[in-house]
Coordinates of C-alpha atoms in Angstrom, one line a residue:
Chain A
M1 CA -46.5 -3.0 2.5
Q2 CA -42.8 -3.6 2.4
R3 CA -40.7 -0.6 1.4
S4 CA -38.4 -1.2 -1.6
L5 CA -34.8 -0.3 -2.1
K6 CA -34.9 -1.6 -5.6
T7 CA -33.8 0.8 -8.2
E8 CA -32.1 1.0 -11.7
F9 CA -28.8 2.2 -12.4
L10 CA -27.7 2.7 -16.1
S11 CA -30.6 0.3 -17.1
K12 CA -29.4 -2.3 -14.7
K13 CA -31.9 -3.5 -12.0
V14 CA -30.4 -3.5 -8.5
T15 CA -31.8 -4.9 -5.3
S16 CA -30.1 -2.2 -3.1
P17 CA -28.6 1.3 -4.1
L18 CA -25.6 0.5 -2.0
V19 CA -22.3 0.3 -3.9
L20 CA -19.0 -1.2 -2.9
P21 CA -16.6 1.4 -4.3
A22 CA -13.1 0.9 -5.9
G23 CA -10.4 0.0 -3.5
V24 CA -12.6 -1.6 -0.8
M25 CA -12.7 -5.4 -0.6
G26 CA -12.5 -5.5 -4.3
M27 CA -9.2 -7.6 -4.8
A28 CA -10.5 -11.0 -5.0
F29 CA -13.9 -12.4 -6.3
S30 CA -14.5 -13.5 -2.6
G31 CA -14.4 -9.9 -1.7
F32 CA -17.6 -9.3 -3.9
N33 CA -19.1 -12.4 -2.6
I34 CA -19.1 -11.4 1.0
S35 CA -20.2 -7.8 0.2
I36 CA -23.2 -8.9 -1.7
K37 CA -24.0 -11.5 0.9
H38 CA -24.3 -8.7 3.3
G39 CA -26.5 -6.4 1.2
A40 CA -24.4 -4.5 -1.4
G41 CA -26.3 -4.0 -4.7
I42 CA -23.4 -3.1 -7.0
V43 CA -19.6 -3.9 -6.5
T44 CA -16.6 -2.2 -7.9
S45 CA -13.1 -3.8 -8.5
K46 CA -9.9 -2.4 -7.4
S47 CA -8.7 0.1 -9.9
L48 CA -7.0 -2.2 -12.4
T49 CA -3.8 -1.2 -14.3
L50 CA -2.2 -2.8 -17.3
K51 CA 0.5 -4.4 -15.2
P52 CA 0.2 -5.7 -11.6
R53 CA 1.1 -3.1 -8.9
K54 CA 2.1 -4.1 -5.3
G55 CA 1.2 -0.6 -4.2
H56 CA 3.0 1.4 -1.4
K57 CA 4.8 -0.1 1.4
G58 CA 3.1 0.0 4.9
P59 CA 1.9 1.7 6.9
V60 CA -0.8 2.3 4.3
V61 CA -3.5 3.3 6.6
A62 CA -3.6 5.8 9.5
Q63 CA -6.7 6.4 11.6
F64 CA -7.7 9.7 13.0
E65 CA -10.8 11.0 14.9
G66 CA -13.0 11.7 11.9
G67 CA -11.9 8.9 9.6
I68 CA -8.9 7.2 8.0
L69 CA -6.0 8.2 5.8
N70 CA -4.9 5.7 3.2
S71 CA -2.1 5.4 0.6
M72 CA -2.6 1.8 -0.6
G73 CA -0.9 3.1 -4.0
L74 CA -3.2 1.4 -6.4
C75 CA -2.2 -2.2 -5.5
N76 CA -4.0 -4.6 -8.0
P77 CA -3.1 -7.9 -9.8
G78 CA -3.3 -6.1 -13.2
I79 CA -6.1 -6.0 -15.7
V80 CA -5.9 -9.7 -16.8
D81 CA -5.9 -11.3 -13.5
G82 CA -8.3 -8.6 -12.1
L83 CA -10.9 -9.4 -14.9
T84 CA -10.4 -13.2 -14.2
E85 CA -11.7 -12.6 -10.5
I86 CA -14.6 -10.7 -11.9
D87 CA -15.4 -13.4 -14.5
Q88 CA -15.3 -15.9 -11.6
F89 CA -17.8 -13.7 -9.6
K90 CA -20.1 -13.1 -12.5
K91 CA -20.4 -16.9 -13.2
R92 CA -22.4 -17.2 -10.1
S93 CA -24.0 -13.7 -9.7
R94 CA -26.2 -11.3 -11.5
I95 CA -25.2 -8.3 -9.3
P96 CA -23.6 -5.6 -11.5
V97 CA -19.9 -5.1 -11.4
I98 CA -18.1 -1.9 -12.1
V99 CA -14.6 -2.5 -13.6
S100 CA -12.5 0.5 -12.3
V101 CA -9.3 1.1 -14.3
F102 CA -6.4 3.4 -13.7
A103 CA -3.9 4.7 -16.2
T104 CA -1.9 8.0 -16.7
D105 CA -2.3 8.6 -20.3
L106 CA -4.9 8.0 -23.0
D107 CA -3.3 5.2 -24.7
D108 CA -3.2 3.1 -21.6
F109 CA -6.9 4.0 -20.9
L110 CA -7.7 2.9 -24.4
E111 CA -5.8 -0.4 -23.9
L112 CA -7.6 -1.1 -20.7
T113 CA -10.9 -0.3 -22.3
K114 CA -10.3 -2.9 -24.9
F115 CA -9.7 -5.5 -22.1
V116 CA -12.9 -4.5 -20.3
N117 CA -14.9 -4.7 -23.5
K118 CA -14.2 -8.3 -23.7
S119 CA -15.0 -9.0 -19.9
S120 CA -18.2 -9.9 -18.1
G121 CA -18.0 -6.5 -16.2
D122 CA -21.0 -4.4 -16.6
F123 CA -19.8 -0.9 -16.4
L124 CA -16.4 0.9 -16.9
E125 CA -15.1 3.2 -14.4
L126 CA -12.2 5.5 -15.2
N127 CA -10.3 6.4 -12.1
L128 CA -9.1 9.9 -12.9
S129 CA -8.6 10.9 -9.4
C130 CA -6.3 8.7 -7.2
P131 CA -4.6 11.1 -4.8
N132 CA -1.9 8.7 -3.6
V133 CA 0.3 8.3 -6.5
Y134 CA 1.5 11.9 -6.8
D135 CA 5.3 11.2 -6.6
E136 CA 4.8 8.6 -9.5
F137 CA 2.4 10.3 -11.7
G138 CA 1.8 13.9 -10.5
V139 CA -1.5 15.7 -10.3
P140 CA -4.6 13.6 -11.0
L141 CA -6.2 14.0 -14.4
A142 CA -9.4 14.9 -12.6
A143 CA -7.9 18.1 -11.7
S144 CA -8.2 19.4 -15.3
K145 CA -11.5 19.7 -17.2
N146 CA -9.5 19.4 -20.5
E147 CA -7.9 16.1 -19.6
V148 CA -11.2 14.8 -18.2
F149 CA -12.9 15.8 -21.5
K150 CA -10.1 14.4 -23.7
I151 CA -10.0 10.9 -21.9
V152 CA -13.6 10.4 -21.3
N153 CA -14.3 11.4 -24.9
A154 CA -11.8 9.0 -26.5
V155 CA -12.7 6.1 -24.2
K156 CA -16.4 6.6 -24.8
S157 CA -15.9 6.2 -28.6
I158 CA -14.5 2.7 -28.1
S159 CA -16.2 1.6 -24.9
E160 CA -18.9 -1.1 -25.3
K161 CA -19.8 -0.6 -21.6
P162 CA -21.5 2.3 -20.0
L163 CA -18.9 4.8 -18.8
I164 CA -18.4 6.3 -15.4
A165 CA -15.9 9.0 -14.5
K166 CA -14.6 8.9 -11.0
L167 CA -13.8 12.5 -9.8
S168 CA -11.6 14.1 -7.4
P169 CA -13.0 16.6 -4.6
N170 CA -9.8 18.2 -4.6
V171 CA -10.4 21.1 -6.9
Y172 CA -11.5 24.6 -6.3
D173 CA -14.5 24.3 -8.7
I174 CA -16.0 20.9 -9.5
V175 CA -18.6 22.4 -12.0
P176 CA -16.6 22.7 -15.1
I177 CA -15.1 19.2 -14.5
V178 CA -18.5 17.5 -14.2
K179 CA -19.8 19.4 -17.2
A180 CA -16.7 18.3 -19.2
A181 CA -17.3 14.7 -18.2
E182 CA -21.0 14.9 -19.2
S183 CA -20.3 16.5 -22.5
A184 CA -17.5 14.1 -23.3
G185 CA -20.0 11.3 -23.1
A186 CA -19.7 10.0 -19.5
D187 CA -22.8 7.9 -18.7
A188 CA -22.5 8.6 -15.0
L189 CA -20.2 10.2 -12.4
C190 CA -18.7 8.6 -9.3
M191 CA -17.9 11.1 -6.6
I192 CA -16.0 11.7 -4.5
N193 CA -12.5 10.0 -4.3
T194 CA -10.8 10.6 -1.2
V195 CA -10.0 14.0 0.1
G196 CA -6.7 15.9 0.6
P197 CA -4.4 14.1 0.8
G198 CA -3.4 14.7 4.4
M199 CA -0.7 13.4 6.8
M200 CA -0.3 12.2 10.4
I201 CA 2.8 12.3 12.5
D202 CA 4.1 9.7 15.0
T203 CA 5.5 12.0 17.8
K204 CA 7.6 9.5 19.6
M205 CA 9.6 8.6 16.6
C206 CA 9.1 12.0 14.6
R207 CA 8.1 10.3 11.5
P208 CA 5.1 10.5 9.1
V209 CA 2.8 7.5 9.9
L210 CA 2.1 6.5 6.4
H211 CA 5.2 5.4 4.4
N212 CA 3.9 7.4 1.5
K213 CA 3.8 10.4 4.0
F214 CA 0.5 11.5 2.4
G215 CA -2.8 9.7 2.0
G216 CA -6.4 10.4 1.0
L217 CA -9.0 11.0 3.7
S218 CA -12.2 8.9 3.8
G219 CA -14.8 8.4 6.5
P220 CA -17.3 10.5 8.4
A221 CA -15.1 13.8 8.2
I222 CA -15.4 14.1 4.4
K223 CA -19.3 13.5 4.3
P224 CA -20.0 17.3 4.2
I225 CA -17.6 17.8 1.5
A226 CA -19.0 15.0 -0.5
L227 CA -22.5 16.2 -0.1
K228 CA -21.7 19.7 -1.3
L229 CA -19.8 18.5 -4.4
I230 CA -22.5 15.9 -5.3
Y231 CA -25.3 18.5 -4.9
Q232 CA -23.3 20.9 -7.1
A233 CA -22.8 18.2 -9.7
Y234 CA -26.5 17.2 -9.5
S235 CA -27.4 20.7 -10.2
E236 CA -25.3 20.9 -13.3
V237 CA -25.7 17.6 -15.1
N238 CA -28.3 15.1 -16.2
I239 CA -26.4 11.9 -15.7
P240 CA -26.7 9.7 -12.7
I241 CA -24.2 10.1 -9.8
I242 CA -22.7 7.5 -7.6
G243 CA -22.5 9.5 -4.4
M244 CA -20.0 8.6 -1.7
G245 CA -17.8 9.9 0.9
G246 CA -18.2 9.1 4.6
V247 CA -21.6 7.2 4.4
T248 CA -21.6 5.2 7.5
Y249 CA -25.4 5.1 8.4
G250 CA -28.8 5.0 6.7
E251 CA -29.3 8.8 7.5
D252 CA -26.1 9.6 5.6
A253 CA -27.2 7.5 2.5
I254 CA -30.6 9.5 2.6
Q255 CA -28.6 12.6 2.5
M256 CA -26.7 11.4 -0.5
L257 CA -29.9 10.8 -2.3
M258 CA -31.3 14.1 -1.3
A259 CA -28.2 15.8 -2.5
G260 CA -28.7 14.2 -6.0
A261 CA -27.0 10.7 -5.9
S262 CA -28.8 7.8 -7.7
V263 CA -26.9 5.2 -5.9
I264 CA -24.5 5.4 -2.8
G265 CA -21.1 4.1 -2.2
V266 CA -20.1 2.7 1.2
G267 CA -16.5 2.1 1.8
T268 CA -14.7 3.1 5.1
A269 CA -17.8 2.2 7.1
V270 CA -17.0 -1.5 6.3
H271 CA -14.3 -0.9 9.0
Y272 CA -16.6 1.0 11.5
R273 CA -19.5 -1.2 11.3
G274 CA -18.3 -4.5 9.8
I275 CA -18.9 -6.1 6.3
E276 CA -22.5 -6.4 7.5
V277 CA -22.7 -2.6 7.2
F278 CA -24.6 -2.8 3.7
N279 CA -27.5 -4.5 5.3
K280 CA -27.4 -2.3 8.4
I281 CA -27.7 0.7 6.1
N282 CA -30.3 -0.9 3.9
N283 CA -32.4 -1.6 7.0
E284 CA -32.0 1.9 8.3
M285 CA -33.0 3.4 4.9
V286 CA -36.2 1.2 4.9
K287 CA -36.9 2.4 8.4
F288 CA -36.5 6.0 7.3
M289 CA -38.9 5.4 4.4
E290 CA -41.5 3.8 6.7
E291 CA -41.3 6.6 9.1
N292 CA -41.6 9.1 6.3
E293 CA -44.1 7.2 4.2
Y294 CA -41.9 6.8 1.1
Q295 CA -42.8 3.6 -0.8
N296 CA -39.8 3.7 -3.2
L297 CA -36.5 5.2 -3.5
K298 CA -37.7 7.5 -6.1
D299 CA -40.2 8.9 -3.6
I300 CA -37.5 10.4 -1.5
P301 CA -37.3 14.0 -2.6
K302 CA -34.2 15.7 -3.8
L303 CA -33.0 19.2 -2.9
E304 CA -34.0 21.9 -5.3
K305 CA -31.2 22.4 -7.7
L306 CA -28.8 25.2 -7.3
K307 CA -29.4 28.2 -9.7
I308 CA -27.1 27.5 -12.5
L309 CA -24.4 30.2 -12.7
N310 CA -22.5 31.0 -15.7
C311 CA -19.3 29.2 -14.6
E312 CA -17.4 29.8 -17.8
S313 CA -17.6 33.5 -17.5
K314 CA -15.9 33.2 -14.2
R315 CA -12.1 32.9 -13.7
N316 CA -11.3 29.4 -14.4
I317 CA -8.8 28.0 -11.9
N318 CA -9.2 24.2 -13.0
G319 CA -7.4 24.7 -16.3
Chain B
M1 CA -10.6 4.8 17.0
D2 CA -8.0 2.1 17.0
K3 CA -4.9 3.6 18.6
R4 CA -1.5 3.4 17.4
L5 CA 1.2 2.6 20.0
T6 CA 4.8 3.5 19.7
L7 CA 6.6 1.4 22.2
K8 CA 10.2 0.6 23.2
I9 CA 11.5 -3.0 22.9
D10 CA 11.7 -4.1 26.4
K11 CA 13.5 -7.4 25.9
I12 CA 15.0 -9.5 23.0
V13 CA 15.5 -13.3 23.2
E14 CA 17.4 -15.1 20.5
E15 CA 15.5 -18.4 20.1
T16 CA 17.7 -19.6 17.2
T17 CA 20.0 -17.9 14.7
N18 CA 16.9 -16.6 12.7
I19 CA 14.1 -16.4 15.2
K20 CA 13.9 -13.9 17.9
T21 CA 11.2 -13.0 20.6
F22 CA 10.6 -9.3 21.2
T23 CA 8.8 -8.2 24.5
F24 CA 7.1 -5.0 25.1
K25 CA 6.0 -3.3 28.5
H26 CA 2.3 -2.6 27.7
K27 CA -1.1 -4.0 28.7
L28 CA -2.3 -5.2 25.3
D29 CA -5.4 -6.9 26.2
A30 CA -4.9 -9.6 23.5
K31 CA -6.5 -13.0 23.1
P32 CA -4.6 -16.1 21.8
G33 CA -4.5 -16.3 18.0
Q34 CA -4.6 -12.4 17.6
F35 CA -2.0 -10.5 16.1
I36 CA -0.4 -6.9 15.9
M37 CA 0.6 -4.7 13.0
L38 CA 4.2 -3.6 13.4
T39 CA 6.3 -1.0 11.8
D40 CA 9.4 0.9 12.1
F41 CA 8.5 3.5 9.7
E42 CA 11.3 2.5 7.3
G43 CA 8.9 0.9 4.9
G44 CA 6.6 -2.0 5.6
E45 CA 4.1 -2.9 8.4
K46 CA 3.5 -6.6 9.0
P47 CA 1.3 -8.8 11.0
F48 CA 2.8 -10.8 13.9
S49 CA 1.0 -13.3 16.0
I50 CA 1.3 -12.7 19.8
S51 CA 3.3 -15.4 21.5
N52 CA 2.8 -14.3 25.0
C53 CA 0.5 -11.7 26.7
T54 CA 0.4 -10.9 30.5
K55 CA -1.1 -8.0 32.4
A56 CA 2.0 -5.9 31.9
K57 CA 3.7 -7.3 28.8
F58 CA 3.3 -9.0 25.5
S59 CA 5.6 -10.7 23.2
I60 CA 5.9 -11.5 19.5
T61 CA 8.3 -14.2 18.0
V62 CA 9.6 -13.4 14.6
K63 CA 11.6 -15.3 11.9
K64 CA 14.0 -13.4 9.8
I65 CA 12.7 -14.0 6.3
G66 CA 13.1 -10.7 4.4
D67 CA 14.2 -7.0 4.4
F68 CA 11.7 -6.0 7.1
T69 CA 12.4 -8.7 9.4
T70 CA 16.1 -8.2 8.9
R71 CA 15.7 -4.6 10.0
L72 CA 13.9 -5.7 13.1
F73 CA 16.5 -8.2 14.0
N74 CA 19.0 -5.3 14.0
K75 CA 17.1 -3.3 16.6
C76 CA 18.2 -3.3 20.3
V77 CA 16.5 -3.0 23.6
G78 CA 15.2 0.5 24.0
D79 CA 14.6 1.0 20.4
Y80 CA 11.1 2.3 19.3
V81 CA 8.6 0.4 17.0
S82 CA 5.1 1.2 16.4
I83 CA 2.2 -1.2 16.6
R84 CA -1.6 -1.4 16.1
G85 CA -3.8 -4.1 17.5
A86 CA -4.4 -6.6 18.7
F87 CA -6.6 -7.4 15.8
G88 CA -8.4 -10.5 14.4
S89 CA -10.2 -13.5 15.7
S90 CA -8.9 -15.7 18.6
F91 CA -8.9 -19.2 19.5
F92 CA -12.0 -20.9 21.1
I93 CA -10.9 -21.8 24.7
S94 CA -11.9 -25.4 25.4
K95 CA -12.1 -26.8 29.0
N96 CA -11.6 -30.3 27.7
K97 CA -8.9 -32.6 26.3
V98 CA -7.2 -30.7 23.6
L99 CA -4.3 -31.3 21.0
L100 CA -2.2 -28.4 19.8
V101 CA -0.2 -29.1 16.7
G102 CA 2.4 -26.5 15.7
G103 CA 5.1 -26.3 13.1
G104 CA 8.3 -24.1 12.8
Y105 CA 8.0 -20.3 13.6
A106 CA 4.2 -20.5 13.9
V107 CA 4.5 -22.6 17.2
P108 CA 5.1 -19.6 19.6
T109 CA 1.2 -18.4 19.3
L110 CA 0.4 -21.9 20.7
Y111 CA 2.3 -20.9 23.9
F112 CA 0.1 -18.1 24.6
L113 CA -2.9 -20.4 23.7
A114 CA -1.6 -23.2 26.0
K115 CA -1.4 -21.0 28.9
V116 CA -4.9 -19.6 28.5
L117 CA -6.3 -23.2 28.0
L118 CA -4.6 -24.3 31.1
K119 CA -6.1 -21.6 33.1
A120 CA -9.5 -22.5 31.8
G121 CA -9.0 -26.1 33.0
A122 CA -8.2 -27.8 29.7
H123 CA -6.0 -30.9 29.5
V124 CA -3.4 -29.9 26.9
T125 CA -1.3 -32.0 24.6
L126 CA 1.2 -30.4 22.3
I127 CA 3.1 -31.6 19.2
N128 CA 5.9 -29.1 18.6
G129 CA 7.6 -29.8 15.3
A130 CA 10.4 -28.4 13.3
R131 CA 12.6 -29.3 10.3
T132 CA 15.7 -29.7 12.4
K133 CA 16.9 -29.2 16.0
S134 CA 18.4 -25.7 15.3
E135 CA 15.0 -24.5 14.2
H136 CA 13.1 -26.1 17.0
I137 CA 11.7 -23.4 19.4
F138 CA 10.1 -22.9 22.7
A139 CA 10.8 -26.5 24.0
D140 CA 11.9 -25.2 27.4
R141 CA 9.1 -22.9 27.8
F142 CA 6.4 -25.5 27.0
K143 CA 8.2 -28.0 29.5
K144 CA 7.7 -25.3 32.2
L145 CA 3.9 -25.4 31.6
H146 CA 3.7 -29.0 32.6
I147 CA 1.6 -30.0 29.7
D148 CA 2.1 -33.3 27.5
V149 CA 4.6 -32.5 24.8
I150 CA 5.7 -34.3 21.9
N151 CA 8.8 -32.7 20.3
S152 CA 9.6 -33.7 16.7
T153 CA 12.0 -32.8 13.8
D154 CA 11.8 -34.0 10.2
D155 CA 15.2 -35.0 10.3
D156 CA 15.3 -36.8 13.7
S157 CA 17.7 -34.4 15.1
F158 CA 15.5 -33.8 18.2
G159 CA 12.5 -35.4 19.7
E160 CA 10.6 -37.9 17.5
K161 CA 11.5 -38.4 13.9
G162 CA 8.9 -37.0 11.5
T163 CA 6.6 -33.9 10.9
S164 CA 4.0 -32.7 13.4
V165 CA 1.4 -34.3 11.2
D166 CA 3.3 -37.6 11.2
V167 CA 3.2 -37.5 15.1
A168 CA -0.4 -36.4 15.0
R169 CA -1.4 -39.4 12.7
K170 CA 0.2 -41.8 15.1
L171 CA -1.3 -40.3 18.1
L172 CA -4.8 -40.0 16.7
G173 CA -4.5 -43.4 15.1
L174 CA -4.2 -44.9 18.6
R175 CA -7.7 -43.8 19.4
P176 CA -9.8 -46.4 17.8
K177 CA -7.9 -49.3 19.3
L178 CA -9.5 -50.5 22.6
G179 CA -11.3 -47.2 23.0
N180 CA -7.9 -45.7 24.0
Q181 CA -9.2 -42.7 26.3
K182 CA -5.8 -41.2 26.5
H183 CA -6.0 -39.9 23.0
D184 CA -9.5 -39.0 22.8
F185 CA -9.3 -35.4 21.9
D186 CA -12.2 -33.1 21.9
F187 CA -10.6 -30.2 20.0
I188 CA -7.6 -29.7 17.9
Y189 CA -5.7 -26.4 17.4
A190 CA -3.1 -25.9 14.6
S191 CA -0.6 -23.1 13.8
G192 CA 2.0 -23.9 11.2
P193 CA 2.8 -23.9 7.6
E194 CA -0.4 -24.1 5.3
M195 CA 0.7 -27.4 3.9
M196 CA 1.1 -28.8 7.3
M197 CA -2.3 -27.9 8.2
K198 CA -3.7 -29.2 4.9
A199 CA -2.1 -32.5 5.7
L200 CA -3.3 -32.4 9.2
Q201 CA -6.9 -31.9 8.1
D202 CA -6.7 -35.4 6.4
V203 CA -5.7 -37.1 9.7
I204 CA -8.1 -35.3 12.2
G205 CA -11.2 -37.3 11.3
E206 CA -14.4 -36.1 12.9
I207 CA -12.7 -34.0 15.7
D208 CA -13.6 -30.2 15.8
Y209 CA -10.8 -27.8 15.1
E210 CA -9.4 -24.4 14.5
F211 CA -6.5 -23.4 12.3
L212 CA -4.5 -20.2 12.3
F213 CA -3.8 -18.8 8.8
E214 CA -1.4 -16.5 7.3
R215 CA -1.9 -14.3 4.4
Y216 CA -0.5 -11.0 3.1
M217 CA -2.0 -8.2 5.0
K218 CA -2.0 -4.6 4.2
C219 CA -4.6 -2.4 6.2
G220 CA -5.2 -4.8 9.1
I221 CA -8.6 -3.3 9.6
G222 CA -10.9 -5.0 7.1
I223 CA -11.1 -2.4 4.4
C224 CA -8.5 -3.3 1.6
G225 CA -9.6 -6.8 0.9
G226 CA -6.0 -8.0 0.4
C227 CA -6.4 -11.0 2.8
T228 CA -9.8 -12.3 2.0
M229 CA -9.9 -16.0 1.5
D230 CA -11.9 -17.6 -1.4
P231 CA -14.6 -18.2 -1.9
L232 CA -16.1 -17.0 1.5
G233 CA -14.4 -13.7 1.4
V234 CA -13.4 -14.0 5.1
R235 CA -11.0 -11.3 5.9
L236 CA -8.1 -12.8 7.7
C237 CA -7.5 -9.6 9.6
V238 CA -11.0 -9.5 11.0
E239 CA -12.9 -12.8 10.7
G240 CA -9.4 -14.5 10.9
P241 CA -6.5 -15.4 11.3
V242 CA -8.1 -18.2 13.4
L243 CA -10.7 -19.9 11.4
S244 CA -13.2 -22.7 12.4
K245 CA -13.5 -26.1 11.0
K246 CA -16.8 -25.1 9.3
K247 CA -15.1 -22.3 7.5
V248 CA -11.9 -24.2 6.7
E249 CA -13.9 -26.9 4.9
Q250 CA -15.3 -24.4 2.6
L251 CA -12.1 -22.7 1.6
T252 CA -11.1 -23.5 -2.0
E253 CA -7.9 -21.9 -1.7
F254 CA -6.6 -23.7 1.3
G255 CA -3.4 -25.4 0.5
K256 CA -3.6 -24.2 -3.2
Y257 CA -2.8 -20.5 -3.4
H258 CA -2.3 -17.4 -1.6
R259 CA -2.1 -13.7 -2.9
D260 CA 0.9 -11.4 -3.0
A261 CA 0.8 -7.7 -2.5
S262 CA -0.6 -7.0 -5.8
G263 CA -3.4 -9.5 -5.2
K264 CA -1.9 -11.9 -7.8
R265 CA -2.6 -15.6 -6.9
I266 CA 0.7 -17.6 -5.9
T267 CA 0.5 -21.3 -5.9
F268 CA 1.8 -23.1 -2.8

C-alpha cells in the first residue's frame, strides 16, 4: 500500500508536509507555481512590509562549507503588490499560502494584518526575527518574550487568519519565548529563522563579502541548532511547529518530525538540490516510511518530551 | 561549494564611449549564454554575460548604465574585482544553418556563441544591429570569424538601415520564394532588448529558437526568486538566462513587464 505524506496543518489538508519558507522563491506567484509543481505542500510569501523595499545592495549571499550567509534585507514589493501575487496564485491553486509580514512596531503589524485579513492567503506569519536589518531596526523583536507576547496578543485579537510566529534561534533561552508566543494566542510557531548573523571576508581585497557585512546562516550547518530548539519548543508548547533549518534530505525532514515539527520548511536546499528538492525529499520520506513500516506521517514517532523545568525561576536573560 | 574568485582585470578595451570589454586571466569553464555575478564590494553585485571564453581567459562586455557600471568603468588594468560563476543555462549548440540576431550591448555574448558554433561545424549568419554607428560594436571581431554578417543601424549610419528585426524579416521573408535554400535556417538565436526579441518572435515562423533574457538578479544561485519569470517560475539565474522556444511561448510576462529589486512589476 502506498505510504501517504498527506497531513493537516491548522485544519488545512496538505499533500506534503514540506513548506516553502519565507524569503525563498516567494517574490512572484510564479515562484509558488514552480515550488508546488515540484512537490511543496505549503508556500510562504516573502516577508511583506507596508511599503516596497529594495533590500540590501549586493553581494547579498556568501557561500561557505556548511551553508550560505544571506542579507537580502527584506526586499519585497510591499503588502499591496505582494498580496496581488498571492491572489493570482490562489486563483488556480488550493495549496495553502502563508502570508509572511514584517514590521518593527505594533501599529504597522496591525495595519499589515488588516490587509492580510482581506486577502486570499490562508495563514498570517509574523516575522519577528529577521537578523539582517539590525542597522535599520535594531535587535529583532523575537529576542524579547515581552515584545513577542505584546505583538502576537494584539495581532491575534484582530487577525481573521490563523497566526504563526516566526522565531529567532539567536537567543540564550528559547523556552520563555515560545511560551510567550503560545500564551499570547499564536496558533503555530515557525522556527528557526537564520542563525548568527555571521560574516565572511574576501582576503585579496580585505573586504567583507556581504555588502551588509553580516548575514544570517542557513543550510546544513544550522540543522543541529534547529533540531535542538524545535525539540525544546515541542516539549513546552501544544501548538504545531513548522520546523526548518538545514533540511536538505528526507533523513533531515524525518529528524525534524521526530524533534516535534508538524510540517517542515525547505529553503536553502533549493540551491543544493534544485527546485525539484521538494519531490526528492518527499520520495526519500516515503522510502523511509516503507523501510520502517510507517503508513502515515503520524505513525512516525516523536522524541519523548524534555522534562519541563521551571524556567521562570531561572535567571531570565531574554528580557 | 561555488567558489568566489577575486581577480585582477587583465585587459580593458573601449568598444564605444559607453561600452567596454573587461578581460580576466582565468580558466572559467563557461558555455555560451552563461553569466557571472561581479562585485567590487562597493555596493552591488550584477550579472554579466560572458562575451568570450578561452582556455586561459574570459571577457565580459559592459554598458555604462548606472552607478555600478560607472564605478566599473573607472577601474584600471590590475584592479581587483570579485566574481561568482559561470551560472545559468547555455545555448544549444547546433551543427546546422543558424541565424544569430543581436541588438545593442547584448550582441557580444553572440560572439562567444558564434565561435563555439563554428567549432561544432555550424553555418553561422549574424545580424548585428544597433541604434546608431557610435553604438555598433564587435563588427571587426565578427568579421575575423569569417561568418556571414549583416550589420544594421536604426538610423542608417552603418550597414543596412533598420533594426535587427527588420533585417531578419527581410532575410526570412526570402525563404518561401522559390525554396530559397540560402536562407533556410534550422535554428535562431537572439540576444538583445526584450522588445527586439518580442518583435522577432513574430517574424520567426516555425523555426526553432532560443532567446537570452535579462532580469534583475540578486542571489544568482536560485534561492531568492527575484528573477523568476511568470507564470512558469523559471529562475533566470538557473533555468535561464537562455530559454527555449517551448518555454518562451508560455511566458506571459515576455515583452510586458519585468520586476525591480523589490519585486514590483515594471511595464516595458
